[in-house]
Amino acid sequence: MTTAAILAGCADGPGAAAGERVGPLTLEVGQNTNFPDVAQEVARQWGELGVEFEIETDTWGPYVPRIYSDNEFENVAHSPWGSSPDRIDPDFFLSTYRSDSVQNIPGYENEEYDELFREQRAAYDPEERTEIISEMQEILHEDLPEITYLWVQATLPVNSRLWDITPTEFVGARTTGSMTVLTAEPLEDERQLVVGGEQELDAPNPLAPDSNDVQYLFKLAYDTPMRVGLDGEVTEWAVEDVEEVDEETLDLTLREGMTFHDGEPVTAEDLAFTFNFLSEYNFPSFDAYTADIDGAETETDLTVRVELDGPNVAFVNSALTFINLLPEHIWADVPDQADEPVNWNADVDDLVGSGPLEITEWTGTELQYEAFDDHFEPVAYDEFIFVNRASMEAIRSDFEAENIHMTTSSPPISVTEDLAENDYIEMSNAPGVLQQKFSFDLSTPPFDDKAFRQALLLAVDTDRLSDIFWDGYTDIGDGTLLHPRSELTSDHLPQAEQDLEEARTVLEDAGYTLEDGVLYYPE
């Protein structure tokens, strides 16, 4: 995708040669769980409008940075965001449409939206903020730089014979909630918790995870200032007090007596360094949380003052639950060891955090941890192991053999339901923020035409997709990137529902013609 972007709400037309056939177009998708099958079905549904979509697949490892960080794709990219506790506030998702966001996959630009985004961050009154976000949502529903048509409910299979595991049941978390792992209680004599997933383990860098699963795995070893509990409430974690000096200034006080895994004490200098380091260098996974940090400095041995460049009502609940606390004595030298810190390939000995679990081994297929007994919230077991398996069938087999006790992310619902037929495996489900979403390259026809994008949303059969791929365990969206169950979402927008007749009318009104089942650009 080119770096050029358009003001999506003001496109004059498709910009292609008049009367030409539309397509064939490409739909790119990463090879992860049922994503390619979902993309194939959506392409078939879109084909009802007279446009052929060719599916292009890529392995998940390289696909993620190419789409989410580099924004490189030709026409359409399947681009779901996964569940993560820091995303209980919609600020993260809303930020991805800012004109200057590195995670603005479609290249969307809208000055009115950008201004409203700044206003919602400064709106400390909940009712005022809800009204502003509703306006933003209506803009997104009209422009549709992406379409989000359904949200997959998170399902979690666990071995209930060997473990007492409490899922995090609130919108935004579940399997990626670190507290589910950290609060697990062994039953009988089990001392080793093993979690499986289809997740390649590439170069270890806690500031450059290549997926949401790897991000979650790092959160087990790295403390965050705040953390989201099992009930969805944000609580103090590495910091014991947060004082809002004013709307742009926070004083954070660390817990006393914390140490890193190598025995070095955790100090205010480490916390201040973390904020300054993350804001100085480019880390796409963190930029949405650190872009507003103006600087940080120590006030006392345990207190750090953080200055923001503007009000940000979501900073405590989002940024402080996401940012990894870094040891300055390791990370200060990283810029000299790589062209960019985001490209640093750490040795296992450098993966030093202060969290409840300490990383001891990292290979392409396995990640091993030991309990860090000096932590203020120690785990109740000795070891944690993540194993990468080549297929979901391999995960299912290991689960039934009790070699795996839980998964990092929700397996296909059919797998979870089959596993739950065993009397020692329990299944739970709750709303999640894993959504089915497609991003458009707004700089190329026909995706520079708002009418074409609106027709694609109308062509999606959300009920069929929900039934055949998730057995109904979904929440139907409205096309925008706000969860329908969120307290901040607008209740004025219709759910996504297939209406092919209306989709064809939208295209016809925009000047497109349909001849012998083939769509043509306006004359």
XYZ file of N, CA and C in Angstrom, residues 205 277 281 327-347 350:
75
model
N 11.997 -10.012 21.740
C 12.131 -8.599 22.075
C 10.814 -8.169 22.704
N 12.237 6.166 27.231
C 12.765 5.292 26.185
C 11.671 4.946 25.174
N 11.907 6.261 21.025
C 12.112 5.363 19.891
C 10.775 4.834 19.377
N 14.326 -2.603 32.879
C 15.534 -2.319 33.665
C 16.480 -1.427 32.863
N 16.774 -0.260 33.388
C 17.635 0.676 32.664
C 19.019 0.091 32.429
N 19.523 -0.718 33.362
C 20.888 -1.224 33.232
C 21.044 -2.192 32.063
N 19.959 -2.646 31.488
C 20.012 -3.484 30.283
C 19.622 -2.684 29.045
N 18.532 -1.947 29.125
C 17.991 -1.303 27.929
C 18.726 -0.034 27.528
N 19.468 0.584 28.415
C 20.214 1.790 28.050
C 21.250 1.504 26.974
N 21.737 0.259 26.904
C 22.758 -0.106 25.918
C 22.174 -0.643 24.618
N 20.879 -0.869 24.578
C 20.264 -1.486 23.396
C 20.442 -0.655 22.128
N 20.314 0.688 22.155
C 20.501 1.455 20.919
C 21.866 1.253 20.272
N 22.865 0.848 21.048
C 24.195 0.594 20.490
C 24.332 -0.825 19.946
N 23.323 -1.657 20.163
C 23.412 -3.064 19.773
C 22.531 -3.415 18.575
N 21.790 -2.443 18.054
C 20.908 -2.697 16.912
C 20.716 -1.397 16.151
N 20.333 -1.504 14.869
C 20.091 -0.296 14.086
C 18.947 0.518 14.668
N 17.938 -0.191 15.197
C 16.829 0.416 15.913
C 16.480 -0.508 17.072
N 16.153 0.035 18.248
C 15.811 -0.836 19.382
C 14.696 -1.824 19.077
N 13.785 -1.462 18.172
C 12.689 -2.365 17.838
C 13.198 -3.620 17.140
N 14.409 -3.557 16.575
C 14.983 -4.705 15.866
C 15.975 -5.491 16.713
N 16.093 -5.159 17.982
C 17.049 -5.836 18.863
C 16.643 -7.283 19.075
N 17.592 -8.191 18.910
C 17.378 -9.607 19.192
C 18.053 -9.930 20.521
N 17.269 -10.052 21.543
C 17.809 -10.252 22.881
C 18.237 -11.695 23.105
N 19.272 -11.868 23.904
C 19.588 -13.187 24.439
C 18.642 -13.453 25.607
N 19.130 -11.531 28.640
C 18.751 -10.119 28.616
C 17.257 -9.908 28.839
